[in-house]
Amino acid sequence: MDAVCGRVRRHEPVDLGPVPGDRPDRARRPSARHRLRLRAVNPRRGASGARRRATAEGVPNVDFRQADAQVYAFDPGTFDIAISRFGVMFFDDRTAAFTNIASALRSGGRLAMLAWQDIRKNEWIMTVRETLAAGRDLPMPPAGAPGPMALADQDDVRGLLAGAGFESIGFTSIEEPVWFGADAEAAYEFVGEIGIVKGLSDGLDADTKAAAHEQLRAALRAHETPEGVRFGSGAWLISATKA
Ligand SMILES: C[S@@+](CC[C@H](N)C(=O)[O-])C[C@H]1O[C@@H](n2cnc3c(N)ncnc32)[C@H](O)[C@@H]1O
């Protein structure tokens, strides 16, 4: 992301969709005048907790808001960079969302975001779907629909971002294993909480769900390595410039 954004000394970045526990310095802009991290409401931990952690870690130039990036009233033309690691795939109205994000950027400002590639490039998603299918014939998620595959299709994303006011749209393929935990137990604690697992578990009766989750645990055990539980994945690093 640094490479996409450029190493300009005094950026004002906005980070879209971090998670609780993300280190406040992860936007890696210690010289920024002001950094904003914005994520959708999480009932468990609010922005005040994130602020306290940032203060405790000695990172004063970061602000946190619990807000929906689709409609958040950014001060127009305020930010130099909008970054997101897998936090921009869940918008109900993607055009409205990226138009709003573009409005937050200065002309020439950069957008850098990570999003998953096609489902077949993502062993981890295929595994979650296979283990939790529980006899159901799960339809492939259509490109563009809110969810992990929302920005998987290059042509679709080019049209989306151009329509929202971006140009110089580029894609870098990143094919690295995802790491889910030091061992299968730790990995299950994490994976059991992610949206796709919860979504696929919804509607299963208790016994079916328990059996499906046992299959998921078995798959995690089968992927244990000395470096932890790893699955193949493919992501796009998508870059663009505000026109
Ligand atoms: C898959 S998590 C990614 C979290 C983190 N960036 C990471 O890489 O670990 C998706 C994040 O996007 C946030 N999110 C989803 N929709 C959002 C929206 N409309 N506005 C702001 N944040 C959103 C969620 O709250 C969550 O924190």
GROMACS .gro file of N, CA and C in nm, residues 55-134:
model
  240
   55THR      N    1  -0.413   0.641   2.230
   55THR     CA    2  -0.347   0.730   2.326
   55THR      C    3  -0.246   0.650   2.407
   56ALA      N    4  -0.288   0.530   2.452
   56ALA     CA    5  -0.197   0.448   2.533
   56ALA      C    6  -0.073   0.410   2.455
   57GLU      N    7  -0.087   0.396   2.324
   57GLU     CA    8   0.028   0.356   2.242
   57GLU      C    9   0.105   0.477   2.191
   58GLY      N   10   0.067   0.594   2.236
   58GLY     CA   11   0.142   0.714   2.200
   58GLY      C   12   0.124   0.754   2.055
   59VAL      N   13   0.003   0.731   2.000
   59VAL     CA   14  -0.024   0.773   1.862
   59VAL      C   15  -0.132   0.882   1.869
   60PRO      N   16  -0.092   1.008   1.875
   60PRO     CA   17  -0.190   1.114   1.898
   60PRO      C   18  -0.263   1.159   1.772
   61ASN      N   19  -0.203   1.137   1.655
   61ASN     CA   20  -0.258   1.200   1.534
   61ASN      C   21  -0.352   1.107   1.459
   62VAL      N   22  -0.437   1.038   1.534
   62VAL     CA   23  -0.534   0.950   1.469
   62VAL      C   24  -0.669   0.969   1.537
   63ASP      N   25  -0.774   0.971   1.457
   63ASP     CA   26  -0.908   0.987   1.510
   63ASP      C   27  -0.990   0.867   1.463
   64PHE      N   28  -1.087   0.828   1.540
   64PHE     CA   29  -1.168   0.712   1.506
   64PHE      C   30  -1.315   0.752   1.503
   65ARG      N   31  -1.387   0.704   1.406
   65ARG     CA   32  -1.531   0.725   1.400
   65ARG      C   33  -1.599   0.593   1.372
   66GLN      N   34  -1.711   0.570   1.439
   66GLN     CA   35  -1.794   0.457   1.401
   66GLN      C   36  -1.897   0.510   1.304
   67ALA      N   37  -1.883   0.481   1.180
   67ALA     CA   38  -1.972   0.540   1.080
   67ALA      C   39  -1.970   0.454   0.954
   68ASP      N   40  -2.069   0.474   0.871
   68ASP     CA   41  -2.082   0.401   0.746
   68ASP      C   42  -2.014   0.482   0.636
   69ALA      N   43  -1.909   0.426   0.578
   69ALA     CA   44  -1.832   0.500   0.476
   69ALA      C   45  -1.917   0.534   0.353
   70GLN      N   46  -2.029   0.462   0.335
   70GLN     CA   47  -2.116   0.493   0.220
   70GLN      C   48  -2.175   0.632   0.230
   71VAL      N   49  -2.206   0.673   0.352
   71VAL     CA   50  -2.285   0.796   0.369
   71VAL      C   51  -2.219   0.894   0.465
   72TYR      N   52  -2.105   0.860   0.521
   72TYR     CA   53  -2.041   0.949   0.618
   72TYR      C   54  -2.014   1.086   0.554
   73ALA      N   55  -2.047   1.192   0.626
   73ALA     CA   56  -2.034   1.327   0.569
   73ALA      C   57  -1.890   1.375   0.585
   74PHE      N   58  -1.801   1.324   0.497
   74PHE     CA   59  -1.662   1.370   0.497
   74PHE      C   60  -1.658   1.519   0.463
   75ASP      N   61  -1.561   1.589   0.519
   75ASP     CA   62  -1.536   1.724   0.469
   75ASP      C   63  -1.481   1.707   0.328
   76PRO      N   64  -1.544   1.770   0.229
   76PRO     CA   65  -1.502   1.744   0.090
   76PRO      C   66  -1.356   1.781   0.065
   77GLY      N   67  -1.287   1.696  -0.009
   77GLY     CA   68  -1.150   1.726  -0.051
   77GLY      C   69  -1.050   1.734   0.063
   78THR      N   70  -1.072   1.658   0.168
   78THR     CA   71  -0.987   1.671   0.287
   78THR      C   72  -0.866   1.579   0.285
   79PHE      N   73  -0.880   1.459   0.231
   79PHE     CA   74  -0.777   1.356   0.250
   79PHE      C   75  -0.691   1.338   0.125
   80ASP      N   76  -0.568   1.294   0.149
   80ASP     CA   77  -0.475   1.265   0.040
   80ASP      C   78  -0.486   1.119  -0.006
   81ILE      N   79  -0.522   1.032   0.088
   81ILE     CA   80  -0.523   0.889   0.059
   81ILE      C   81  -0.642   0.825   0.129
   82ALA      N   82  -0.708   0.734   0.060
   82ALA     CA   83  -0.805   0.646   0.127
   82ALA      C   84  -0.750   0.505   0.114
   83ILE      N   85  -0.733   0.437   0.226
   83ILE     CA   86  -0.683   0.300   0.220
   83ILE      C   87  -0.784   0.207   0.286
   84SER      N   88  -0.781   0.083   0.243
   84SER     CA   89  -0.865  -0.015   0.310
   84SER      C   90  -0.810  -0.153   0.286
   85ARG      N   91  -0.805  -0.231   0.393
   85ARG     CA   92  -0.767  -0.371   0.380
   85ARG      C   93  -0.894  -0.452   0.401
   86PHE      N   94  -0.954  -0.495   0.291
   86PHE     CA   95  -1.072  -0.581   0.293
   86PHE      C   96  -1.190  -0.519   0.368
   87GLY      N   97  -1.200  -0.386   0.367
   87GLY     CA   98  -1.311  -0.320   0.436
   87GLY      C   99  -1.408  -0.250   0.343
   88VAL      N  100  -1.392  -0.268   0.211
   88VAL     CA  101  -1.476  -0.193   0.117
   88VAL      C  102  -1.553  -0.286   0.023
   89MET      N  103  -1.588  -0.404   0.073
   89MET     CA  104  -1.655  -0.503  -0.012
   89MET      C  105  -1.800  -0.526   0.033
   90PHE      N  106  -1.844  -0.445   0.129
   90PHE     CA  107  -1.972  -0.479   0.193
   90PHE      C  108  -2.078  -0.372   0.174
   91PHE      N  109  -2.053  -0.278   0.082
   91PHE     CA  110  -2.147  -0.169   0.064
   91PHE      C  111  -2.272  -0.217  -0.008
   92ASP      N  112  -2.388  -0.173   0.040
   92ASP     CA  113  -2.514  -0.206  -0.030
   92ASP      C  114  -2.521  -0.132  -0.162
   93ASP      N  115  -2.474  -0.008  -0.160
   93ASP     CA  116  -2.476   0.074  -0.282
   93ASP      C  117  -2.332   0.117  -0.310
   94ARG      N  118  -2.264   0.039  -0.394
   94ARG     CA  119  -2.120   0.062  -0.414
   94ARG      C  120  -2.094   0.194  -0.484
   95THR      N  121  -2.182   0.230  -0.578
   95THR     CA  122  -2.158   0.356  -0.650
   95THR      C  123  -2.167   0.473  -0.554
   96ALA      N  124  -2.269   0.472  -0.469
   96ALA     CA  125  -2.283   0.580  -0.371
   96ALA      C  126  -2.162   0.580  -0.278
   97ALA      N  127  -2.118   0.462  -0.237
   97ALA     CA  128  -2.007   0.453  -0.141
   97ALA      C  129  -1.878   0.509  -0.201
   98PHE      N  130  -1.843   0.467  -0.322
   98PHE     CA  131  -1.715   0.512  -0.379
   98PHE      C  132  -1.725   0.658  -0.425
   99THR      N  133  -1.844   0.704  -0.459
   99THR     CA  134  -1.860   0.847  -0.489
   99THR      C  135  -1.837   0.926  -0.361
  100ASN      N  136  -1.887   0.876  -0.251
  100ASN     CA  137  -1.868   0.945  -0.122
  100ASN      C  138  -1.721   0.944  -0.082
  101ILE      N  139  -1.654   0.830  -0.102
  101ILE     CA  140  -1.511   0.820  -0.067
  101ILE      C  141  -1.431   0.916  -0.157
  102ALA      N  142  -1.467   0.920  -0.285
  102ALA     CA  143  -1.397   1.013  -0.376
  102ALA      C  144  -1.415   1.157  -0.328
  103SER      N  145  -1.533   1.187  -0.276
  103SER     CA  146  -1.559   1.325  -0.232
  103SER      C  147  -1.466   1.364  -0.116
  104ALA      N  148  -1.422   1.264  -0.041
  104ALA     CA  149  -1.335   1.293   0.074
  104ALA      C  150  -1.193   1.327   0.031
  105LEU      N  151  -1.157   1.288  -0.093
  105LEU     CA  152  -1.018   1.303  -0.139
  105LEU      C  153  -0.997   1.434  -0.212
  106ARG      N  154  -0.875   1.485  -0.197
  106ARG     CA  155  -0.835   1.599  -0.278
  106ARG      C  156  -0.819   1.552  -0.423
  107SER      N  157  -0.828   1.644  -0.518
  107SER     CA  158  -0.803   1.607  -0.656
  107SER      C  159  -0.660   1.553  -0.666
  108GLY      N  160  -0.642   1.439  -0.729
  108GLY     CA  161  -0.510   1.376  -0.735
  108GLY      C  162  -0.483   1.285  -0.616
  109GLY      N  163  -0.575   1.281  -0.521
  109GLY     CA  164  -0.559   1.191  -0.405
  109GLY      C  165  -0.566   1.045  -0.448
  110ARG      N  166  -0.508   0.957  -0.367
  110ARG     CA  167  -0.496   0.817  -0.407
  110ARG      C  168  -0.594   0.729  -0.330
  111LEU      N  169  -0.633   0.622  -0.397
  111LEU     CA  170  -0.714   0.518  -0.334
  111LEU      C  171  -0.632   0.390  -0.342
  112ALA      N  172  -0.616   0.320  -0.231
  112ALA     CA  173  -0.543   0.192  -0.231
  112ALA      C  174  -0.621   0.095  -0.144
  113MET      N  175  -0.663  -0.015  -0.202
  113MET     CA  176  -0.745  -0.107  -0.123
  113MET      C  177  -0.718  -0.252  -0.163
  114LEU      N  178  -0.729  -0.337  -0.064
  114LEU     CA  179  -0.715  -0.480  -0.088
  114LEU      C  180  -0.854  -0.542  -0.089
  115ALA      N  181  -0.876  -0.630  -0.185
  115ALA     CA  182  -1.005  -0.701  -0.193
  115ALA      C  183  -0.977  -0.839  -0.253
  116TRP      N  184  -1.060  -0.934  -0.221
  116TRP     CA  185  -1.035  -1.071  -0.268
  116TRP      C  186  -1.058  -1.084  -0.417
  117GLN      N  187  -0.977  -1.169  -0.479
  117GLN     CA  188  -0.999  -1.207  -0.619
  117GLN      C  189  -1.109  -1.313  -0.627
  118ASP      N  190  -1.126  -1.368  -0.745
  118ASP     CA  191  -1.229  -1.470  -0.768
  118ASP      C  192  -1.222  -1.580  -0.662
  119ILE      N  193  -1.336  -1.630  -0.630
  119ILE     CA  194  -1.348  -1.731  -0.524
  119ILE      C  195  -1.255  -1.852  -0.549
  120ARG      N  196  -1.239  -1.889  -0.676
  120ARG     CA  197  -1.155  -2.007  -0.706
  120ARG      C  198  -1.007  -1.981  -0.677
  121LYS      N  199  -0.968  -1.857  -0.664
  121LYS     CA  200  -0.830  -1.823  -0.627
  121LYS      C  201  -0.811  -1.825  -0.475
  122ASN      N  202  -0.920  -1.848  -0.403
  122ASN     CA  203  -0.916  -1.837  -0.258
  122ASN      C  204  -0.953  -1.969  -0.193
  123GLU      N  205  -0.849  -2.046  -0.169
  123GLU     CA  206  -0.869  -2.178  -0.108
  123GLU      C  207  -0.943  -2.164   0.024
  124TRP      N  208  -0.916  -2.055   0.097
  124TRP     CA  209  -0.978  -2.042   0.229
  124TRP      C  210  -1.129  -2.026   0.217
  125ILE      N  211  -1.175  -1.951   0.115
  125ILE     CA  212  -1.320  -1.933   0.100
  125ILE      C  213  -1.384  -2.062   0.049
  126MET      N  214  -1.315  -2.127  -0.046
  126MET     CA  215  -1.367  -2.254  -0.097
  126MET      C  216  -1.382  -2.355   0.016
  127THR      N  217  -1.283  -2.358   0.105
  127THR     CA  218  -1.286  -2.454   0.216
  127THR      C  219  -1.400  -2.423   0.312
  128VAL      N  220  -1.416  -2.295   0.344
  128VAL     CA  221  -1.525  -2.256   0.434
  128VAL      C  222  -1.659  -2.297   0.371
  129ARG      N  223  -1.675  -2.270   0.242
  129ARG     CA  224  -1.802  -2.303   0.176
  129ARG      C  225  -1.824  -2.455   0.173
  130GLU      N  226  -1.718  -2.530   0.139
  130GLU     CA  227  -1.735  -2.676   0.128
  130GLU      C  228  -1.768  -2.737   0.264
  131THR      N  229  -1.698  -2.691   0.368
  131THR     CA  230  -1.718  -2.755   0.498
  131THR      C  231  -1.854  -2.716   0.558
  132LEU      N  232  -1.902  -2.596   0.528
  132LEU     CA  233  -2.027  -2.550   0.589
  132LEU      C  234  -2.148  -2.567   0.497
  133ALA      N  235  -2.128  -2.628   0.380
  133ALA     CA  236  -2.241  -2.643   0.287
  133ALA      C  237  -2.350  -2.730   0.347
  134ALA      N  238  -2.311  -2.831   0.422
  134ALA     CA  239  -2.408  -2.918   0.491
  134ALA      C  240  -2.517  -2.967   0.396
   0.00000   0.00000   0.00000
